[in-house]
Amino acid sequence: MSRDTVVAKRYAKALFEVAEQEQTIMETEQELRAFVEAVSGDAEIRKFINSPNITEAVKLQVLANSFEGKLSASLINTIKLLIQRSRADLFESLLAGYLDIQEYKLGIAHAKVYSTYALSDQEKTAVAEEFGAREHKTIRVENIVDPSLLGGLKVVIGDTLYDGSLAGKLDRLEKSFNRRV
């Protein structure tokens, strides 16, 4: 694990603890996710934050003016702290660390669900309930369209693969025939 990852996890843990005390865990996640998407998706914002020609005070003032009322004080303070310590490159790692802690503490698991078509919200909910019961966790579903499956679903939760795809079933059937021959 890189030094930056370790540092980002420390900041994420501190941010999570504050959000937990304030009972704003999910809101903080949404705000942090929106902030990271805004920064990583806009080259001008990244250039501004990382510019050595712009003073720290100006950066902090612009951020405070831009995000005041849109982000919680604890998140703004964390962002300011990272900028003051020249760690603005850790924003994405901060989000990843926060999500890891949140998932662990709240019993949430992330599931990548591969299907031949985009699943509806109702189908995602059904998959989340089915695999949530198996894993004894709340499941967050990320749907990935993969036409090579032919039909059915392939679900990956952590290191576990549940392959109910038609392609997977055909592959297992073929291996079964080959073992008998």
Coordinates of N, CA and C in Angstrom, one line a residue:
M1 N 0.8 -1.2 0.0 CA 0.0 0.0 0.0 C 0.9 1.2 0.0
S2 N 0.6 2.2 -0.9 CA 1.5 3.3 -1.0 C 1.3 4.3 0.2
R3 N 2.2 5.1 0.3 CA 2.2 6.1 1.4 C 1.0 7.0 1.3
D4 N 0.7 7.4 0.0 CA -0.5 8.3 -0.2 C -1.8 7.6 0.2
T5 N -1.9 6.4 -0.1 CA -3.1 5.6 0.2 C -3.3 5.6 1.7
V6 N -2.2 5.3 2.5 CA -2.3 5.3 3.9 C -2.7 6.7 4.5
V7 N -2.1 7.7 3.9 CA -2.5 9.1 4.4 C -3.9 9.4 4.1
A8 N -4.4 9.0 2.8 CA -5.8 9.3 2.5 C -6.7 8.5 3.4
K9 N -6.4 7.3 3.8 CA -7.2 6.5 4.7 C -7.3 7.2 6.0
R10 N -6.3 7.8 6.5 CA -6.3 8.5 7.8 C -7.3 9.7 7.7
Y11 N -7.2 10.5 6.6 CA -8.1 11.6 6.5 C -9.6 11.0 6.3
A12 N -9.7 10.0 5.6 CA -11.1 9.4 5.4 C -11.7 8.9 6.7
K13 N -10.8 8.3 7.5 CA -11.3 7.8 8.8 C -11.7 9.0 9.7
A14 N -10.9 10.0 9.7 CA -11.3 11.2 10.5 C -12.6 11.8 10.0
L15 N -12.7 11.9 8.7 CA -14.0 12.5 8.1 C -15.2 11.6 8.4
F16 N -15.0 10.3 8.3 CA -16.1 9.4 8.7 C -16.5 9.5 10.1
E17 N -15.5 9.6 11.0 CA -15.8 9.7 12.4 C -16.7 11.0 12.7
V18 N -16.3 12.1 12.1 CA -17.0 13.3 12.3 C -18.5 13.1 11.7
A19 N -18.6 12.6 10.5 CA -19.9 12.4 9.9 C -20.7 11.4 10.8
E20 N -20.1 10.4 11.4 CA -20.8 9.5 12.2 C -21.3 10.2 13.5
Q21 N -20.5 11.1 14.0 CA -21.0 11.9 15.2 C -22.1 12.8 14.8
E22 N -22.0 13.4 13.7 CA -23.0 14.4 13.2 C -24.3 13.7 12.6
Q23 N -24.2 12.3 12.5 CA -25.2 11.5 11.8 C -25.5 12.0 10.4
T24 N -24.4 12.2 9.7 CA -24.5 12.6 8.3 C -23.7 11.8 7.4
I25 N -23.6 10.5 7.6 CA -22.7 9.6 6.9 C -23.0 9.6 5.4
M26 N -24.3 9.3 5.1 CA -24.7 9.2 3.7 C -24.6 10.6 3.0
E27 N -25.0 11.7 3.7 CA -24.9 13.0 3.1 C -23.4 13.4 2.8
T28 N -22.6 13.0 3.7 CA -21.1 13.3 3.5 C -20.6 12.5 2.3
E29 N -21.0 11.3 2.2 CA -20.6 10.5 1.0 C -21.1 11.2 -0.3
Q30 N -22.3 11.6 -0.3 CA -22.8 12.2 -1.5 C -22.1 13.5 -1.9
E31 N -21.8 14.3 -0.8 CA -21.1 15.6 -1.0 C -19.7 15.3 -1.5
L32 N -19.0 14.4 -0.8 CA -17.6 14.1 -1.2 C -17.6 13.5 -2.6
R33 N -18.5 12.6 -3.0 CA -18.6 12.1 -4.3 C -18.8 13.2 -5.3
A34 N -19.7 14.1 -5.1 CA -19.9 15.2 -6.0 C -18.7 16.1 -6.1
F35 N -18.0 16.4 -5.0 CA -16.8 17.2 -5.1 C -15.7 16.6 -5.9
V36 N -15.5 15.3 -5.6 CA -14.4 14.6 -6.3 C -14.8 14.5 -7.8
E37 N -16.0 14.3 -8.2 CA -16.4 14.2 -9.6 C -16.2 15.6 -10.2
A38 N -16.5 16.6 -9.5 CA -16.4 18.0 -10.1 C -14.9 18.3 -10.3
V39 N -14.0 18.0 -9.3 CA -12.6 18.2 -9.4 C -12.0 17.4 -10.5
S40 N -12.3 16.1 -10.5 CA -11.6 15.2 -11.4 C -12.1 15.4 -12.8
G41 N -13.4 15.8 -13.0 CA -14.0 16.0 -14.3 C -13.7 17.4 -14.9
D42 N -13.0 18.3 -14.2 CA -12.8 19.6 -14.8 C -11.3 19.9 -14.7
A43 N -10.7 20.0 -15.8 CA -9.2 20.3 -15.9 C -8.9 21.7 -15.3
E44 N -9.8 22.6 -15.5 CA -9.5 24.0 -15.0 C -9.5 24.0 -13.5
I45 N -10.4 23.3 -12.8 CA -10.4 23.2 -11.4 C -9.1 22.6 -10.9
R46 N -8.8 21.5 -11.5 CA -7.5 20.8 -11.1 C -6.3 21.7 -11.2
K47 N -6.3 22.4 -12.4 CA -5.2 23.3 -12.7 C -5.1 24.4 -11.6
F48 N -6.3 24.9 -11.2 CA -6.4 26.0 -10.2 C -5.8 25.5 -8.9
I49 N -6.3 24.3 -8.4 CA -6.0 23.8 -7.1 C -4.5 23.4 -7.1
N50 N -3.9 22.9 -8.2 CA -2.5 22.4 -8.2 C -1.5 23.5 -8.6
S51 N -2.0 24.7 -8.9 CA -1.1 25.7 -9.4 C -0.2 26.3 -8.3
P52 N 1.1 26.3 -8.5 CA 2.0 26.8 -7.5 C 2.0 28.4 -7.5
N53 N 1.4 28.9 -8.5 CA 1.4 30.4 -8.7 C 0.3 31.1 -7.9
I54 N -0.7 30.3 -7.5 CA -1.9 30.8 -6.7 C -1.6 30.5 -5.3
T55 N -1.7 31.5 -4.5 CA -1.5 31.3 -3.0 C -2.5 30.4 -2.4
E56 N -2.1 29.8 -1.3 CA -3.0 28.9 -0.6 C -4.2 29.7 -0.1
A57 N -4.0 30.9 0.4 CA -5.1 31.7 0.9 C -6.1 32.0 -0.2
V58 N -5.7 32.2 -1.4 CA -6.6 32.5 -2.5 C -7.4 31.2 -2.8
K59 N -6.7 30.1 -2.9 CA -7.4 28.8 -3.1 C -8.4 28.5 -2.1
L60 N -8.1 28.7 -0.8 CA -9.0 28.4 0.2 C -10.2 29.3 0.2
Q61 N -10.0 30.6 -0.1 CA -11.1 31.5 -0.2 C -12.0 31.2 -1.3
V62 N -11.5 30.9 -2.5 CA -12.3 30.5 -3.7 C -13.1 29.3 -3.4
L63 N -12.5 28.3 -2.8 CA -13.2 27.0 -2.4 C -14.3 27.3 -1.4
A64 N -14.0 28.1 -0.4 CA -15.0 28.5 0.6 C -16.2 29.2 0.0
N65 N -15.9 30.1 -0.9 CA -17.0 30.9 -1.6 C -17.8 30.0 -2.5
S66 N -17.1 29.0 -3.2 CA -17.7 28.2 -4.2 C -18.6 27.1 -3.5
F67 N -18.2 26.6 -2.4 CA -18.8 25.4 -1.8 C -19.6 25.7 -0.5
E68 N -19.5 26.9 0.0 CA -20.2 27.3 1.2 C -21.7 27.1 1.0
G69 N -22.3 26.3 1.9 CA -23.7 26.0 1.8 C -24.0 24.8 1.0
K70 N -23.1 24.4 0.2 CA -23.3 23.2 -0.7 C -22.6 21.9 -0.1
L71 N -21.6 22.2 0.7 CA -20.9 21.1 1.4 C -20.9 21.3 2.9
S72 N -20.9 20.2 3.6 CA -20.8 20.4 5.1 C -19.5 21.0 5.5
A73 N -19.6 21.6 6.7 CA -18.4 22.3 7.3 C -17.3 21.3 7.5
S74 N -17.6 20.1 7.9 CA -16.5 19.1 8.1 C -15.9 18.7 6.8
L75 N -16.6 18.6 5.7 CA -16.0 18.2 4.4 C -15.2 19.4 3.9
I76 N -15.7 20.6 4.1 CA -14.9 21.8 3.6 C -13.6 21.9 4.4
N77 N -13.7 21.6 5.7 CA -12.5 21.7 6.5 C -11.5 20.6 6.1
T78 N -12.0 19.4 5.8 CA -11.1 18.3 5.3 C -10.4 18.7 4.0
I79 N -11.2 19.3 3.1 CA -10.6 19.7 1.8 C -9.6 20.8 2.0
K80 N -9.9 21.8 2.9 CA -9.0 22.9 3.2 C -7.7 22.3 3.8
L81 N -7.8 21.4 4.6 CA -6.6 20.7 5.3 C -5.8 20.0 4.2
L82 N -6.4 19.3 3.3 CA -5.6 18.7 2.3 C -4.9 19.7 1.4
I83 N -5.5 20.8 1.1 CA -4.9 21.8 0.3 C -3.8 22.5 1.0
Q84 N -4.0 22.8 2.3 CA -2.9 23.4 3.1 C -1.7 22.5 3.3
R85 N -1.9 21.2 3.2 CA -0.8 20.3 3.4 C -0.3 19.8 2.0
S86 N -0.7 20.5 1.0 CA -0.3 20.1 -0.4 C -0.6 18.7 -0.8
R87 N -1.8 18.3 -0.4 CA -2.3 16.9 -0.6 C -3.6 16.9 -1.5
A88 N -3.7 17.9 -2.3 CA -4.9 17.9 -3.2 C -5.0 16.7 -4.1
D89 N -3.9 16.1 -4.3 CA -3.9 14.9 -5.2 C -4.6 13.7 -4.5
L90 N -5.0 13.8 -3.3 CA -5.5 12.7 -2.5 C -7.1 12.7 -2.5
F91 N -7.7 13.6 -3.3 CA -9.2 13.7 -3.2 C -9.8 12.4 -3.6
E92 N -9.4 11.8 -4.7 CA -10.0 10.5 -5.1 C -9.7 9.4 -4.2
S93 N -8.5 9.3 -3.6 CA -8.2 8.3 -2.6 C -9.0 8.5 -1.3
L94 N -9.2 9.8 -1.0 CA -10.1 10.1 0.2 C -11.5 9.5 0.0
L95 N -12.0 9.7 -1.2 CA -13.4 9.1 -1.5 C -13.3 7.6 -1.4
A96 N -12.3 7.0 -2.0 CA -12.2 5.5 -1.9 C -12.1 5.0 -0.5
G97 N -11.3 5.7 0.3 CA -11.1 5.3 1.7 C -12.4 5.5 2.5
Y98 N -13.1 6.6 2.3 CA -14.3 6.9 3.0 C -15.3 5.8 2.7
L99 N -15.4 5.4 1.4 CA -16.4 4.4 1.0 C -16.1 3.1 1.6
D100 N -14.8 2.7 1.7 CA -14.4 1.5 2.3 C -14.8 1.4 3.8
I101 N -14.5 2.5 4.5 CA -14.9 2.6 5.9 C -16.4 2.5 6.1
Q102 N -17.1 3.3 5.3 CA -18.5 3.3 5.3 C -19.1 1.9 5.1
E103 N -18.7 1.3 4.0 CA -19.2 -0.1 3.7 C -18.9 -1.1 4.8
Y104 N -17.7 -1.0 5.4 CA -17.4 -1.9 6.5 C -18.3 -1.6 7.7
K105 N -18.4 -0.4 8.1 CA -19.1 0.0 9.3 C -20.6 -0.2 9.2
L106 N -21.2 0.0 8.0 CA -22.6 -0.1 7.8 C -23.1 -1.4 7.2
G107 N -22.1 -2.3 7.0 CA -22.5 -3.6 6.5 C -23.0 -3.5 5.0
I108 N -22.3 -2.7 4.2 CA -22.6 -2.6 2.8 C -21.6 -3.3 2.0
A109 N -22.1 -3.9 0.9 CA -21.2 -4.6 0.0 C -21.5 -4.0 -1.4
H110 N -20.5 -3.9 -2.2 CA -20.6 -3.4 -3.6 C -20.7 -4.6 -4.5
A111 N -21.7 -4.7 -5.4 CA -21.9 -5.8 -6.3 C -21.8 -5.3 -7.7
K112 N -20.9 -5.9 -8.5 CA -20.9 -5.6 -10.0 C -21.8 -6.7 -10.6
V113 N -22.8 -6.2 -11.2 CA -23.8 -7.1 -11.8 C -23.7 -7.0 -13.3
Y114 N -23.2 -8.1 -14.0 CA -23.1 -8.1 -15.4 C -24.3 -8.7 -16.0
S115 N -24.9 -8.1 -17.0 CA -26.1 -8.5 -17.7 C -26.0 -8.2 -19.2
T116 N -26.9 -8.8 -20.0 CA -26.8 -8.5 -21.4 C -27.5 -7.2 -21.8
Y117 N -28.3 -6.6 -20.8 CA -28.9 -5.4 -21.1 C -28.9 -4.6 -19.7
A118 N -29.2 -3.3 -19.8 CA -29.2 -2.4 -18.6 C -30.4 -2.8 -17.8
L119 N -30.2 -3.1 -16.5 CA -31.2 -3.5 -15.6 C -32.1 -2.3 -15.2
S120 N -33.3 -2.6 -15.0 CA -34.2 -1.5 -14.5 C -34.0 -1.3 -13.0
D121 N -34.5 -0.3 -12.4 CA -34.3 -0.1 -11.0 C -35.0 -1.2 -10.2
Q122 N -36.1 -1.7 -10.7 CA -36.8 -2.8 -10.0 C -35.9 -4.1 -10.0
E123 N -35.3 -4.3 -11.2 CA -34.4 -5.5 -11.3 C -33.2 -5.4 -10.4
K124 N -32.6 -4.2 -10.3 CA -31.5 -3.9 -9.5 C -31.9 -4.1 -8.0
T125 N -33.0 -3.7 -7.6 CA -33.5 -3.9 -6.3 C -33.7 -5.4 -6.0
A126 N -34.2 -6.1 -6.9 CA -34.4 -7.6 -6.7 C -33.1 -8.3 -6.5
V127 N -32.1 -7.9 -7.3 CA -30.7 -8.5 -7.2 C -30.1 -8.1 -5.9
A128 N -30.3 -6.8 -5.5 CA -29.7 -6.4 -4.2 C -30.4 -7.2 -3.0
E129 N -31.7 -7.4 -3.1 CA -32.3 -8.1 -2.0 C -31.9 -9.6 -2.0
E130 N -31.8 -10.2 -3.1 CA -31.4 -11.6 -3.2 C -30.0 -11.8 -2.7
F131 N -29.1 -11.0 -3.2 CA -27.7 -11.2 -2.7 C -27.4 -10.6 -1.4
G132 N -28.2 -9.6 -1.0 CA -28.1 -9.1 0.4 C -28.4 -10.2 1.4
A133 N -29.4 -11.0 1.1 CA -29.8 -12.1 2.0 C -28.7 -13.1 2.1
R134 N -28.0 -13.4 1.0 CA -26.9 -14.4 0.9 C -25.7 -13.9 1.7
E135 N -25.4 -12.6 1.5 CA -24.2 -12.0 2.1 C -24.4 -11.4 3.5
H136 N -25.7 -11.3 3.9 CA -26.1 -10.7 5.2 C -25.5 -9.2 5.2
K137 N -25.7 -8.5 4.1 CA -25.3 -7.1 4.0 C -26.3 -6.4 3.1
T138 N -26.2 -5.1 3.2 CA -26.9 -4.3 2.2 C -26.1 -4.2 1.0
I139 N -26.7 -4.5 -0.2 CA -25.9 -4.5 -1.4 C -26.2 -3.3 -2.3
R140 N -25.1 -2.7 -2.8 CA -25.2 -1.6 -3.8 C -24.8 -2.2 -5.1
V141 N -25.7 -2.0 -6.0 CA -25.6 -2.7 -7.3 C -25.0 -1.7 -8.4
E142 N -24.0 -2.1 -9.1 CA -23.4 -1.4 -10.2 C -23.7 -2.4 -11.4
N143 N -24.5 -1.9 -12.3 CA -24.8 -2.8 -13.5 C -23.9 -2.5 -14.6
I144 N -23.3 -3.6 -15.2 CA -22.4 -3.5 -16.3 C -23.0 -4.3 -17.4
V145 N -23.2 -3.7 -18.6 CA -23.8 -4.4 -19.7 C -22.7 -5.2 -20.4
D146 N -22.9 -6.5 -20.6 CA -21.9 -7.4 -21.2 C -22.7 -8.4 -22.2
P147 N -22.8 -8.0 -23.5 CA -23.5 -8.9 -24.4 C -23.0 -10.3 -24.6
S148 N -21.7 -10.5 -24.2 CA -21.1 -11.8 -24.4 C -21.7 -12.9 -23.4
L149 N -22.5 -12.4 -22.4 CA -23.1 -13.4 -21.5 C -24.2 -14.2 -22.1
L150 N -24.8 -13.8 -23.2 CA -25.9 -14.4 -23.9 C -27.2 -14.3 -23.2
G151 N -27.2 -14.4 -21.8 CA -28.4 -14.3 -21.0 C -28.0 -14.5 -19.6
G152 N -28.9 -14.2 -18.7 CA -28.7 -14.4 -17.2 C -27.8 -13.3 -16.7
L153 N -27.3 -13.6 -15.5 CA -26.5 -12.6 -14.7 C -25.2 -13.2 -14.2
K154 N -24.2 -12.3 -14.1 CA -23.0 -12.7 -13.4 C -22.8 -11.6 -12.4
V155 N -22.7 -12.0 -11.1 CA -22.6 -11.0 -10.0 C -21.2 -11.2 -9.3
V156 N -20.5 -10.1 -9.1 CA -19.2 -10.2 -8.3 C -19.4 -9.3 -7.1
I157 N -19.2 -9.9 -5.9 CA -19.2 -9.2 -4.7 C -17.9 -9.6 -4.0
G158 N -17.1 -8.5 -3.8 CA -15.8 -8.8 -3.3 C -15.0 -9.7 -4.1
D159 N -14.6 -10.8 -3.5 CA -13.8 -11.9 -4.2 C -14.7 -13.0 -4.7
T160 N -16.0 -12.9 -4.5 CA -16.9 -14.0 -4.8 C -17.6 -13.7 -6.1
L161 N -17.6 -14.8 -7.0 CA -18.3 -14.7 -8.3 C -19.5 -15.6 -8.3
Y162 N -20.7 -15.1 -8.6 CA -21.9 -15.9 -8.7 C -22.2 -15.8 -10.2
D163 N -22.0 -16.9 -10.9 CA -22.2 -16.9 -12.4 C -23.4 -17.7 -12.8
G164 N -24.5 -16.9 -13.0 CA -25.7 -17.5 -13.5 C -26.0 -17.2 -14.9
S165 N -24.9 -16.8 -15.6 CA -25.1 -16.4 -17.0 C -25.2 -17.7 -17.9
L166 N -25.8 -17.5 -19.0 CA -26.0 -18.6 -20.0 C -24.6 -19.1 -20.5
A167 N -23.7 -18.1 -20.7 CA -22.4 -18.5 -21.2 C -21.6 -19.3 -20.1
G168 N -21.8 -18.9 -18.9 CA -21.2 -19.6 -17.8 C -21.7 -21.0 -17.6
K169 N -23.0 -21.1 -17.8 CA -23.7 -22.5 -17.7 C -23.2 -23.4 -18.8
L170 N -23.2 -22.8 -20.0 CA -22.7 -23.6 -21.2 C -21.2 -24.0 -21.0
D171 N -20.4 -23.2 -20.5 CA -19.0 -23.5 -20.2 C -18.9 -24.6 -19.2
R172 N -19.7 -24.5 -18.1 CA -19.7 -25.6 -17.1 C -20.2 -26.9 -17.7
L173 N -21.2 -26.9 -18.5 CA -21.7 -28.1 -19.2 C -20.7 -28.7 -20.1
E174 N -20.0 -27.9 -20.8 CA -18.9 -28.4 -21.7 C -17.8 -29.0 -20.9
K175 N -17.4 -28.4 -19.8 CA -16.4 -29.0 -19.0 C -16.8 -30.3 -18.4
S176 N -18.1 -30.4 -18.0 CA -18.7 -31.6 -17.5 C -18.6 -32.8 -18.5
F177 N -19.0 -32.4 -19.8 CA -18.9 -33.4 -20.8 C -17.5 -33.9 -21.1
N178 N -16.5 -32.9 -21.1 CA -15.1 -33.2 -21.4 C -14.5 -34.1 -20.3
R179 N -15.0 -34.0 -19.0 CA -14.5 -34.9 -17.9 C -15.0 -36.3 -18.1
R180 N -16.1 -36.5 -18.7 CA -16.7 -37.8 -18.8 C -16.1 -38.6 -20.0
V181 N -15.5 -37.8 -20.9 CA -15.0 -38.5 -22.2 C -13.6 -39.0 -21.9

